[in-house]
């Protein structure tokens, strides 16, 4: 065991609410993998930390989402009457077959490899425009001024949100990710999420109405036409999945760009390699996804008794949290896993999940990440990040990212 693998002394095996854990979860993951790869937490759920177990869980039909059952067991059935959870219960991300496949099938075409490839010039133009706005200033917050604007613009484009409506989306809340966190929300947080959710539902209903009257070449029109064609999806499912696409489409990609730029700047030798040879950028993005994934966790529940994962008996109805960020640093798969190596071969990060819920937007996120990082390195080569040793991490665990990342050039 090398020194990086030493356990932080005196800390519980799994304590994702401690600021130390949030600042650097990886030593904790190494300890979990070595000590108890399928670990029962005091909160009653298990955490899986080995690559092999997580890959198996994500592809195993005996593990499902069971969103309603999970929420009811955690907070009581009345929680599902809250508007935000009612809406979430329609997200494809939270559904098991057959409803999952029915809803996913309606959107995947918009994310086909060819369609996403065709978006490259538009993504490049958005990145150039963002840099044009700040280039003469000499400083910016890489999160608010750079990383955030790109994916929000791209998902607004895909959904066909008119330019004049976009201000709300650019200034919108970044708290929606809290909904996915392992710690239940407080009453005040639920109220805040209800307000946000109802505002979004209202907005997307208006947009759908516009597209019913005047169809366009966008994802909203496609979904509205599917709704009108018969029993493919209900109005609640329609708006709920637009909210999911909007949230999933930007929060995660903001953090891919933010975490990625931080990691490169903390490893100047690797930064230099990509600066000198931009053809390394696609592989570097894959490595950055592995090294510090913007999604650290995904949850499943056993739909029947399971006793062949990691040698532990998991009765039906047991919640199991898969630590994707830990799988990505598993030394059984990656040599010297804590080293950022932009030339690493055979990187297959679990950052986009696996199995039937594999991220719909994976290829889009990769291309946004590639173009954002390559263009920034090319156009602002002297950029330096302030406070690189103690960056301002958001105090959330499932979605890993920074509040701000001030930089100057
Ligand atoms: C770096 C960026 C991204 C990361 C790390 C990421 C990660 C993930 C992960 C881990 C899942 C699976 C969750 C599970 O197994 O429960 C997922 C699902 C999903 N992602 Fe992403 N995502 C990213 C970007 C995007 C983008 C850009 C979009 C859309 C524009 C998107 C849309 C979705 C949707 C709709 C699902 C649900 C798929 C399903 O349940 O079948 N994601 N994502």
Short mmCIF file of C-alpha atoms and ligand atoms in Angstrom, two decimals:
data_model
loop_
_atom_site.label_atom_id
_atom_site.label_comp_id
_atom_site.label_asym_id
_atom_site.label_seq_id
_atom_site.Cartn_x
_atom_site.Cartn_y
_atom_site.Cartn_z
CA UNK A 1 0.00 0.00 0.00
CA UNK A 2 1.48 3.35 -0.89
CA UNK A 3 1.18 6.41 1.32
CA UNK A 4 -1.80 7.86 -0.51
CA UNK A 5 -3.77 4.76 0.47
CA UNK A 6 -3.40 5.40 4.20
CA UNK A 7 -6.73 5.72 6.00
CA UNK A 8 -7.52 9.12 7.49
CA UNK A 9 -7.11 8.18 11.17
CA UNK A 10 -10.10 8.28 13.50
CA UNK A 11 -12.74 8.97 10.83
CA UNK A 12 -15.81 6.74 10.26
CA UNK A 13 -15.48 4.47 7.25
CA UNK A 14 -18.10 6.43 5.31
CA UNK A 15 -18.78 10.03 6.28
CA UNK A 16 -19.73 11.96 3.16
CA UNK A 17 -20.99 14.94 5.14
CA UNK A 18 -17.62 15.89 6.55
CA UNK A 19 -15.92 18.82 4.75
CA UNK A 20 -12.69 16.78 4.73
CA UNK A 21 -14.44 13.97 2.85
CA UNK A 22 -15.94 16.43 0.38
CA UNK A 23 -12.59 18.12 -0.22
CA UNK A 24 -10.95 14.77 -1.02
CA UNK A 25 -13.09 11.60 -0.85
CA UNK A 26 -10.46 9.38 -2.47
CA UNK A 27 -8.45 8.30 0.61
CA UNK A 28 -11.76 7.30 2.21
CA UNK A 29 -12.69 5.25 -0.85
CA UNK A 30 -9.35 3.43 -0.75
CA UNK A 31 -9.94 2.56 2.88
CA UNK A 32 -13.50 1.36 2.23
CA UNK A 33 -12.42 -0.84 -0.68
CA UNK A 34 -9.68 -2.40 1.40
CA UNK A 35 -11.63 -2.76 4.66
CA UNK A 36 -15.25 -3.46 3.68
CA UNK A 37 -16.06 -3.20 -0.01
CA UNK A 38 -19.79 -3.67 0.65
CA UNK A 39 -20.26 -1.61 3.78
CA UNK A 40 -23.42 -1.19 5.85
CA UNK A 41 -23.65 2.45 6.96
CA UNK A 42 -25.32 3.50 10.23
CA UNK A 43 -28.08 5.02 8.06
CA UNK A 44 -29.21 1.58 6.91
CA UNK A 45 -27.97 1.56 3.34
CA UNK A 46 -24.98 -0.26 1.91
CA UNK A 47 -22.19 1.37 -0.04
CA UNK A 48 -20.32 -0.55 -2.76
CA UNK A 49 -16.84 0.72 -3.57
CA UNK A 50 -15.13 -1.85 -5.85
CA UNK A 51 -15.20 -1.47 -9.62
CA UNK A 52 -16.19 -5.11 -10.19
CA UNK A 53 -19.13 -5.02 -7.74
CA UNK A 54 -20.41 -1.68 -9.03
CA UNK A 55 -20.21 -2.76 -12.69
CA UNK A 56 -22.17 -5.88 -11.77
CA UNK A 57 -24.82 -4.01 -9.75
CA UNK A 58 -25.48 -1.46 -12.51
CA UNK A 59 -26.15 -4.23 -15.03
CA UNK A 60 -28.08 -6.57 -12.75
CA UNK A 61 -31.89 -6.75 -13.18
CA UNK A 62 -32.27 -7.70 -9.51
CA UNK A 63 -31.29 -4.12 -8.66
CA UNK A 64 -33.76 -1.38 -9.57
CA UNK A 65 -34.70 2.15 -8.63
CA UNK A 66 -37.91 1.52 -6.67
CA UNK A 67 -38.16 5.29 -6.21
CA UNK A 68 -41.56 5.33 -4.51
CA UNK A 69 -40.68 2.45 -2.17
CA UNK A 70 -37.33 4.01 -1.32
CA UNK A 71 -38.80 7.44 -0.59
CA UNK A 72 -41.64 5.95 1.44
CA UNK A 73 -39.28 3.88 3.56
CA UNK A 74 -37.00 6.87 4.08
CA UNK A 75 -39.50 9.67 4.76
CA UNK A 76 -43.05 8.23 4.85
CA UNK A 77 -45.58 7.95 2.02
CA UNK A 78 -46.73 11.59 2.40
CA UNK A 79 -43.39 12.75 0.94
CA UNK A 80 -44.67 11.66 -2.49
CA UNK A 81 -47.44 14.29 -2.28
CA UNK A 82 -44.82 17.05 -2.35
CA UNK A 83 -44.86 18.50 -5.87
CA UNK A 84 -41.13 18.07 -6.36
CA UNK A 85 -41.13 14.37 -5.47
CA UNK A 86 -44.32 13.76 -7.46
CA UNK A 87 -42.54 15.21 -10.46
CA UNK A 88 -39.33 13.27 -9.78
CA UNK A 89 -41.28 10.02 -9.63
CA UNK A 90 -41.79 10.46 -13.41
CA UNK A 91 -38.10 10.97 -14.24
CA UNK A 92 -36.77 8.16 -16.41
CA UNK A 93 -33.75 8.27 -14.10
CA UNK A 94 -35.97 7.05 -11.24
CA UNK A 95 -38.02 4.47 -13.12
CA UNK A 96 -37.71 0.74 -13.62
CA UNK A 97 -38.81 -1.18 -16.73
CA UNK A 98 -41.15 -1.02 -18.54
CA UNK A 99 -41.86 2.70 -17.88
CA UNK A 100 -38.16 3.51 -17.97
CA UNK A 101 -37.70 2.16 -21.50
CA UNK A 102 -40.88 3.83 -22.78
CA UNK A 103 -39.67 7.30 -21.69
CA UNK A 104 -36.00 6.81 -22.55
CA UNK A 105 -36.97 5.61 -26.02
CA UNK A 106 -38.58 8.99 -26.71
CA UNK A 107 -35.41 11.01 -26.16
CA UNK A 108 -32.45 8.87 -27.20
CA UNK A 109 -32.75 9.75 -30.89
CA UNK A 110 -32.01 13.39 -30.10
CA UNK A 111 -28.72 12.23 -28.51
CA UNK A 112 -27.54 9.90 -31.28
CA UNK A 113 -23.81 10.02 -32.01
CA UNK A 114 -24.42 11.70 -35.39
CA UNK A 115 -26.70 14.42 -34.04
CA UNK A 116 -24.27 15.21 -31.26
CA UNK A 117 -21.33 15.26 -33.68
CA UNK A 118 -23.30 17.74 -35.83
CA UNK A 119 -23.51 20.07 -32.82
CA UNK A 120 -19.73 20.63 -32.70
CA UNK A 121 -19.71 23.92 -34.67
CA UNK A 122 -22.49 25.38 -32.50
CA UNK A 123 -20.70 24.29 -29.28
CA UNK A 124 -17.45 25.83 -30.56
CA UNK A 125 -19.28 29.08 -31.34
CA UNK A 126 -20.82 29.21 -27.85
CA UNK A 127 -17.43 28.66 -26.19
CA UNK A 128 -15.79 31.34 -28.36
CA UNK A 129 -18.55 33.79 -27.56
CA UNK A 130 -18.19 33.15 -23.82
CA UNK A 131 -14.42 33.76 -24.02
CA UNK A 132 -14.92 36.90 -26.16
CA UNK A 133 -17.03 38.39 -23.36
CA UNK A 134 -14.27 38.06 -20.76
CA UNK A 135 -10.96 37.94 -22.68
CA UNK A 136 -10.06 41.61 -22.19
CA UNK A 137 -10.99 41.56 -18.49
CA UNK A 138 -8.04 39.49 -17.31
CA UNK A 139 -10.02 37.54 -14.70
CA UNK A 140 -13.17 35.42 -14.37
CA UNK A 141 -14.88 32.82 -12.28
CA UNK A 142 -14.41 29.68 -14.35
CA UNK A 143 -17.67 28.27 -12.96
CA UNK A 144 -20.17 31.15 -13.30
CA UNK A 145 -18.60 32.94 -16.27
CA UNK A 146 -17.43 29.94 -18.27
CA UNK A 147 -18.38 26.38 -17.29
CA UNK A 148 -22.02 27.16 -16.45
CA UNK A 149 -22.96 29.09 -19.58
CA UNK A 150 -21.96 26.41 -22.08
CA UNK A 151 -24.13 23.44 -21.06
CA UNK A 152 -27.07 25.70 -20.14
CA UNK A 153 -26.95 27.25 -23.63
CA UNK A 154 -26.65 23.84 -25.30
CA UNK A 155 -29.56 22.24 -23.44
CA UNK A 156 -31.68 25.39 -24.01
CA UNK A 157 -30.89 25.02 -27.74
CA UNK A 158 -31.88 21.34 -27.72
CA UNK A 159 -35.15 21.98 -25.90
CA UNK A 160 -35.85 24.97 -28.15
CA UNK A 161 -36.09 27.52 -25.32
CA UNK A 162 -36.33 30.91 -27.06
CA UNK A 163 -33.44 33.36 -26.51
CA UNK A 164 -35.70 35.90 -24.81
CA UNK A 165 -36.68 33.36 -22.10
CA UNK A 166 -33.16 32.25 -21.25
CA UNK A 167 -32.16 34.74 -18.56
CA UNK A 168 -34.13 32.75 -15.97
CA UNK A 169 -32.15 29.63 -16.88
CA UNK A 170 -28.77 31.39 -16.74
CA UNK A 171 -29.44 32.80 -13.28
CA UNK A 172 -31.37 29.74 -12.05
CA UNK A 173 -30.73 27.79 -8.87
CA UNK A 174 -27.83 25.33 -8.67
CA UNK A 175 -29.51 23.63 -5.71
CA UNK A 176 -31.51 21.06 -7.66
CA UNK A 177 -28.68 18.53 -7.22
CA UNK A 178 -29.52 18.40 -3.50
CA UNK A 179 -32.54 16.29 -4.48
CA UNK A 180 -30.19 13.43 -5.29
CA UNK A 181 -28.16 13.68 -2.09
CA UNK A 182 -28.09 10.88 0.45
CA UNK A 183 -29.18 13.08 3.37
CA UNK A 184 -32.96 13.80 3.37
CA UNK A 185 -33.93 17.41 2.62
CA UNK A 186 -35.06 19.73 5.43
CA UNK A 187 -38.59 21.14 5.32
CA UNK A 188 -37.26 24.50 4.19
CA UNK A 189 -35.32 22.83 1.38
CA UNK A 190 -38.41 20.89 0.26
CA UNK A 191 -40.37 24.16 0.13
CA UNK A 192 -37.64 25.79 -1.94
CA UNK A 193 -37.52 22.79 -4.30
CA UNK A 194 -41.33 22.81 -4.64
CA UNK A 195 -41.30 26.45 -5.71
CA UNK A 196 -38.51 25.83 -8.23
CA UNK A 197 -40.23 22.71 -9.55
CA UNK A 198 -43.63 24.36 -9.97
CA UNK A 199 -42.02 27.31 -11.76
CA UNK A 200 -40.26 24.94 -14.14
CA UNK A 201 -43.44 22.87 -14.71
CA UNK A 202 -45.32 26.09 -15.53
CA UNK A 203 -42.61 27.22 -17.91
CA UNK A 204 -42.33 23.89 -19.72
CA UNK A 205 -46.14 23.68 -20.03
CA UNK A 206 -46.06 27.09 -21.74
CA UNK A 207 -43.24 26.00 -24.04
CA UNK A 208 -45.12 22.80 -24.94
CA UNK A 209 -48.22 24.85 -25.74
CA UNK A 210 -46.12 27.05 -28.03
CA UNK A 211 -44.76 23.98 -29.84
CA UNK A 212 -48.21 22.42 -30.20
CA UNK A 213 -49.25 25.56 -32.08
CA UNK A 214 -45.98 26.13 -33.90
CA UNK A 215 -43.81 23.02 -34.21
CA UNK A 216 -40.04 23.48 -34.55
CA UNK A 217 -37.02 21.23 -35.03
CA UNK A 218 -36.36 20.65 -31.33
CA UNK A 219 -36.72 18.06 -28.59
CA UNK A 220 -39.79 19.75 -27.08
CA UNK A 221 -41.70 19.47 -30.37
CA UNK A 222 -40.66 15.84 -30.66
CA UNK A 223 -41.94 15.06 -27.14
CA UNK A 224 -45.17 17.02 -27.62
CA UNK A 225 -45.87 15.13 -30.83
CA UNK A 226 -45.23 11.83 -29.02
CA UNK A 227 -47.68 12.88 -26.30
CA UNK A 228 -50.33 13.76 -28.89
CA UNK A 229 -49.77 10.52 -30.80
CA UNK A 230 -51.47 8.49 -28.05
CA UNK A 231 -50.49 6.70 -24.90
CA UNK A 232 -46.72 7.17 -25.10
CA UNK A 233 -46.43 9.68 -22.28
CA UNK A 234 -48.67 11.80 -20.05
CA UNK A 235 -48.42 15.54 -19.59
CA UNK A 236 -46.86 15.11 -16.11
CA UNK A 237 -44.26 12.73 -17.55
CA UNK A 238 -43.54 15.19 -20.32
CA UNK A 239 -42.78 18.18 -18.08
CA UNK A 240 -40.99 16.06 -15.47
CA UNK A 241 -38.57 14.67 -18.05
CA UNK A 242 -37.93 18.10 -19.54
CA UNK A 243 -36.94 19.24 -16.05
CA UNK A 244 -34.69 16.17 -15.73
CA UNK A 245 -33.06 16.85 -19.10
CA UNK A 246 -32.48 20.48 -18.21
CA UNK A 247 -30.94 19.61 -14.81
CA UNK A 248 -28.94 16.56 -15.91
CA UNK A 249 -27.88 18.42 -19.03
CA UNK A 250 -26.01 21.16 -17.25
CA UNK A 251 -25.20 20.58 -13.56
CA UNK A 252 -23.01 17.57 -14.32
CA UNK A 253 -21.21 19.13 -17.28
CA UNK A 254 -20.46 22.36 -15.38
CA UNK A 255 -18.65 20.18 -12.90
CA UNK A 256 -16.82 18.12 -15.53
CA UNK A 257 -15.34 21.36 -16.85
CA UNK A 258 -14.71 22.86 -13.38
CA UNK A 259 -13.23 19.74 -11.76
CA UNK A 260 -11.28 19.02 -14.95
CA UNK A 261 -9.66 22.46 -15.14
CA UNK A 262 -8.78 22.32 -11.45
CA UNK A 263 -7.19 18.87 -11.83
CA UNK A 264 -5.14 19.95 -14.85
CA UNK A 265 -3.87 23.06 -13.09
CA UNK A 266 -2.99 21.06 -9.99
CA UNK A 267 -0.90 18.80 -12.25
CA UNK A 268 1.15 21.26 -14.31
CA UNK A 269 3.12 18.52 -16.09
CA UNK A 270 -0.15 17.11 -17.46
CA UNK A 271 -1.45 20.58 -18.31
CA UNK A 272 1.71 21.21 -20.30
CA UNK A 273 1.29 17.94 -22.22
CA UNK A 274 -2.20 18.92 -23.42
CA UNK A 275 -1.16 22.47 -24.14
CA UNK A 276 1.71 21.23 -26.29
CA UNK A 277 -0.37 18.57 -28.03
CA UNK A 278 -4.11 19.42 -28.24
CA UNK A 279 -4.80 16.07 -29.94
CA UNK A 280 -4.51 14.65 -26.41
CA UNK A 281 -7.64 16.51 -25.28
CA UNK A 282 -10.23 13.74 -25.95
CA UNK A 283 -8.19 11.22 -23.94
CA UNK A 284 -7.55 13.86 -21.28
CA UNK A 285 -11.31 14.40 -20.89
CA UNK A 286 -11.79 10.66 -20.41
CA UNK A 287 -9.05 10.69 -17.77
CA UNK A 288 -10.54 13.76 -16.07
CA UNK A 289 -13.92 12.01 -15.95
CA UNK A 290 -12.19 9.09 -14.25
CA UNK A 291 -9.97 11.16 -11.97
CA UNK A 292 -12.61 13.40 -10.38
CA UNK A 293 -16.08 12.55 -11.63
CA UNK A 294 -18.83 15.12 -11.35
CA UNK A 295 -21.25 12.31 -10.44
CA UNK A 296 -19.86 10.31 -7.52
CA UNK A 297 -22.76 8.08 -6.68
CA UNK A 298 -25.77 6.25 -8.00
CA UNK A 299 -28.32 4.33 -5.94
CA UNK A 300 -30.23 1.09 -6.49
CA UNK A 301 -32.54 -1.07 -4.37
CA UNK A 302 -32.64 -4.86 -4.40
CA UNK A 303 -35.88 -6.01 -6.06
CA UNK A 304 -35.32 -9.53 -4.68
CA UNK A 305 -32.94 -11.20 -2.21
CA UNK A 306 -29.34 -11.04 -3.48
CA UNK A 307 -26.44 -12.93 -1.90
CA UNK A 308 -23.73 -13.09 -4.56
CA UNK A 309 -22.38 -9.54 -4.60
CA UNK A 310 -19.23 -9.10 -2.52
CA UNK A 311 -20.22 -12.05 -0.32
CA UNK A 312 -22.92 -10.08 1.51
CA UNK A 313 -26.61 -11.02 1.89
CA UNK A 314 -28.84 -8.22 0.70
CA UNK A 315 -32.54 -8.90 1.39
CA UNK A 316 -35.20 -7.56 -0.99
CA UNK A 317 -35.75 -3.82 -0.45
CA UNK A 318 -32.14 -3.03 0.59
CA UNK A 319 -30.78 0.29 -0.69
CA UNK A 320 -27.27 0.03 -2.17
CA UNK A 321 -25.27 3.09 -3.10
CA UNK A 322 -22.57 2.60 -5.73
CA UNK A 323 -19.55 4.86 -5.35
CA UNK A 324 -18.71 5.58 -8.99
CA UNK A 325 -15.84 7.84 -7.95
CA UNK A 326 -14.34 4.94 -6.02
CA UNK A 327 -14.70 2.48 -8.92
CA UNK A 328 -12.78 4.98 -11.04
CA UNK A 329 -9.82 4.84 -8.64
CA UNK A 330 -9.84 1.10 -8.04
CA UNK A 331 -6.23 -0.15 -8.25
CA UNK A 332 -7.58 -3.51 -9.46
CA UNK A 333 -8.44 -1.74 -12.75
CA UNK A 334 -6.14 1.29 -12.96
CA UNK A 335 -2.42 1.24 -12.20
CA UNK A 336 -1.44 4.12 -9.90
CA UNK A 337 -5.08 5.30 -9.79
CA UNK A 338 -4.43 8.56 -7.91
CA UNK A 339 -2.15 9.82 -10.66
CA UNK A 340 -3.65 12.05 -13.31
CA UNK A 341 -2.26 10.73 -16.59
CA UNK A 342 -3.68 12.33 -19.72
CA UNK A 343 -1.98 9.65 -21.82
CA UNK A 344 -3.44 6.74 -19.84
CA UNK A 345 -4.66 3.92 -22.11
CA UNK A 346 -7.92 1.96 -21.79
CA UNK A 347 -9.88 4.36 -19.63
CA UNK A 348 -13.51 3.32 -19.20
CA UNK A 349 -14.76 5.45 -16.34
CA UNK A 350 -18.02 4.56 -14.62
CA UNK A 351 -18.80 8.27 -14.35
CA UNK A 352 -21.74 7.89 -16.76
CA UNK A 353 -23.05 4.82 -14.97
CA UNK A 354 -23.84 1.59 -16.81
CA UNK A 355 -26.68 -0.75 -17.74
CA UNK A 356 -30.11 0.55 -18.71
CA UNK A 357 -29.66 3.97 -17.08
CA UNK A 358 -26.33 4.69 -18.81
CA UNK A 359 -26.19 8.45 -19.29
CA UNK A 360 -28.19 9.64 -22.29
CA UNK A 361 -25.97 12.72 -22.61
CA UNK A 362 -22.54 11.05 -22.26
CA UNK A 363 -21.33 11.87 -25.76
CA UNK A 364 -22.67 15.41 -25.58
CA UNK A 365 -20.93 15.98 -22.25
CA UNK A 366 -17.64 14.63 -23.62
CA UNK A 367 -17.77 16.94 -26.64
CA UNK A 368 -18.72 19.97 -24.53
CA UNK A 369 -15.83 19.14 -22.17
CA UNK A 370 -13.36 18.68 -25.04
CA UNK A 371 -14.25 21.90 -26.82
CA UNK A 372 -14.42 23.96 -23.61
CA UNK A 373 -11.05 22.78 -22.30
CA UNK A 374 -9.21 22.85 -25.66
CA UNK A 375 -10.47 26.34 -26.49
CA UNK A 376 -9.66 27.78 -23.09
CA UNK A 377 -6.11 26.40 -23.20
CA UNK A 378 -5.61 27.77 -26.70
CA UNK A 379 -7.14 31.20 -26.23
CA UNK A 380 -6.04 32.00 -22.67
CA UNK A 381 -2.74 30.09 -22.41
CA UNK A 382 -1.47 32.11 -19.44
CA UNK A 383 -4.53 31.44 -17.28
CA UNK A 384 -3.77 30.74 -13.60
CA UNK A 385 -6.24 29.56 -10.96
CA UNK A 386 -6.34 31.38 -7.61
CA UNK A 387 -6.35 29.45 -4.38
CA UNK A 388 -5.60 26.16 -6.08
CA UNK A 389 -4.79 24.34 -2.84
CA UNK A 390 -8.08 25.05 -1.06
CA UNK A 391 -10.79 25.42 -3.69
CA UNK A 392 -14.37 26.17 -2.69
CA UNK A 393 -16.11 22.77 -2.97
CA UNK A 394 -19.89 22.65 -2.94
CA UNK A 395 -20.95 20.81 0.21
CA UNK A 396 -22.77 18.11 -1.75
CA UNK A 397 -21.60 14.60 -2.29
CA UNK A 398 -23.56 12.95 -5.10
CA UNK A 399 -22.79 15.74 -7.56
CA UNK A 400 -19.18 16.79 -6.99
CA UNK A 401 -18.25 20.30 -8.01
CA UNK A 402 -17.04 23.76 -7.08
CA UNK A 403 -18.95 26.86 -6.02
CA UNK A 404 -16.43 29.06 -7.77
CA UNK A 405 -13.03 28.79 -9.40
CA UNK A 406 -11.52 32.27 -9.77
CA UNK A 407 -8.78 32.59 -12.38
CA UNK A 408 -6.72 35.36 -13.99
CA UNK A 409 -4.47 35.71 -17.04
C1 LIG B 1 -20.10 15.00 -17.25
C2 LIG B 1 -21.39 15.04 -17.48
C3 LIG B 1 -22.35 13.98 -17.05
C4 LIG B 1 -22.20 12.98 -16.14
C5 LIG B 1 -20.96 12.65 -15.30
C6 LIG B 1 -23.44 12.24 -16.12
C7 LIG B 1 -23.67 11.13 -15.34
C8 LIG B 1 -24.80 10.34 -15.39
C9 LIG B 1 -24.99 9.11 -14.67
C10 LIG B 1 -23.99 8.48 -13.72
C11 LIG B 1 -26.21 8.63 -15.01
C12 LIG B 1 -26.82 7.32 -14.55
C13 LIG B 1 -27.42 7.41 -13.20
C14 LIG B 1 -27.93 6.10 -12.69
O1 LIG B 1 -27.39 5.03 -13.01
O2 LIG B 1 -28.86 6.11 -11.90
C15 LIG B 1 -26.82 9.57 -15.91
C16 LIG B 1 -28.08 9.43 -16.43
C17 LIG B 1 -28.67 10.40 -17.21
N1 LIG B 1 -28.06 11.50 -17.76
FE1 LIG B 1 -26.17 12.11 -17.47
N2 LIG B 1 -24.32 12.81 -17.00
C18 LIG B 1 -23.69 13.87 -17.61
C19 LIG B 1 -24.21 14.69 -18.58
C20 LIG B 1 -25.48 14.61 -19.08
C21 LIG B 1 -26.03 15.45 -20.12
C22 LIG B 1 -25.25 16.53 -20.87
C23 LIG B 1 -27.34 15.06 -20.28
C24 LIG B 1 -28.40 15.59 -21.22
C25 LIG B 1 -28.34 16.64 -21.96
C26 LIG B 1 -27.59 13.98 -19.36
C27 LIG B 1 -28.80 13.33 -19.22
C28 LIG B 1 -28.99 12.19 -18.49
C29 LIG B 1 -30.28 11.50 -18.41
C30 LIG B 1 -31.57 11.90 -19.08
C31 LIG B 1 -30.06 10.37 -17.61
C32 LIG B 1 -31.09 9.31 -17.23
C33 LIG B 1 -30.92 8.12 -18.13
C34 LIG B 1 -31.78 6.94 -17.73
O3 LIG B 1 -32.26 6.88 -16.60
O4 LIG B 1 -31.97 6.06 -18.59
N3 LIG B 1 -26.44 13.73 -18.66
N4 LIG B 1 -25.93 10.60 -16.16
#
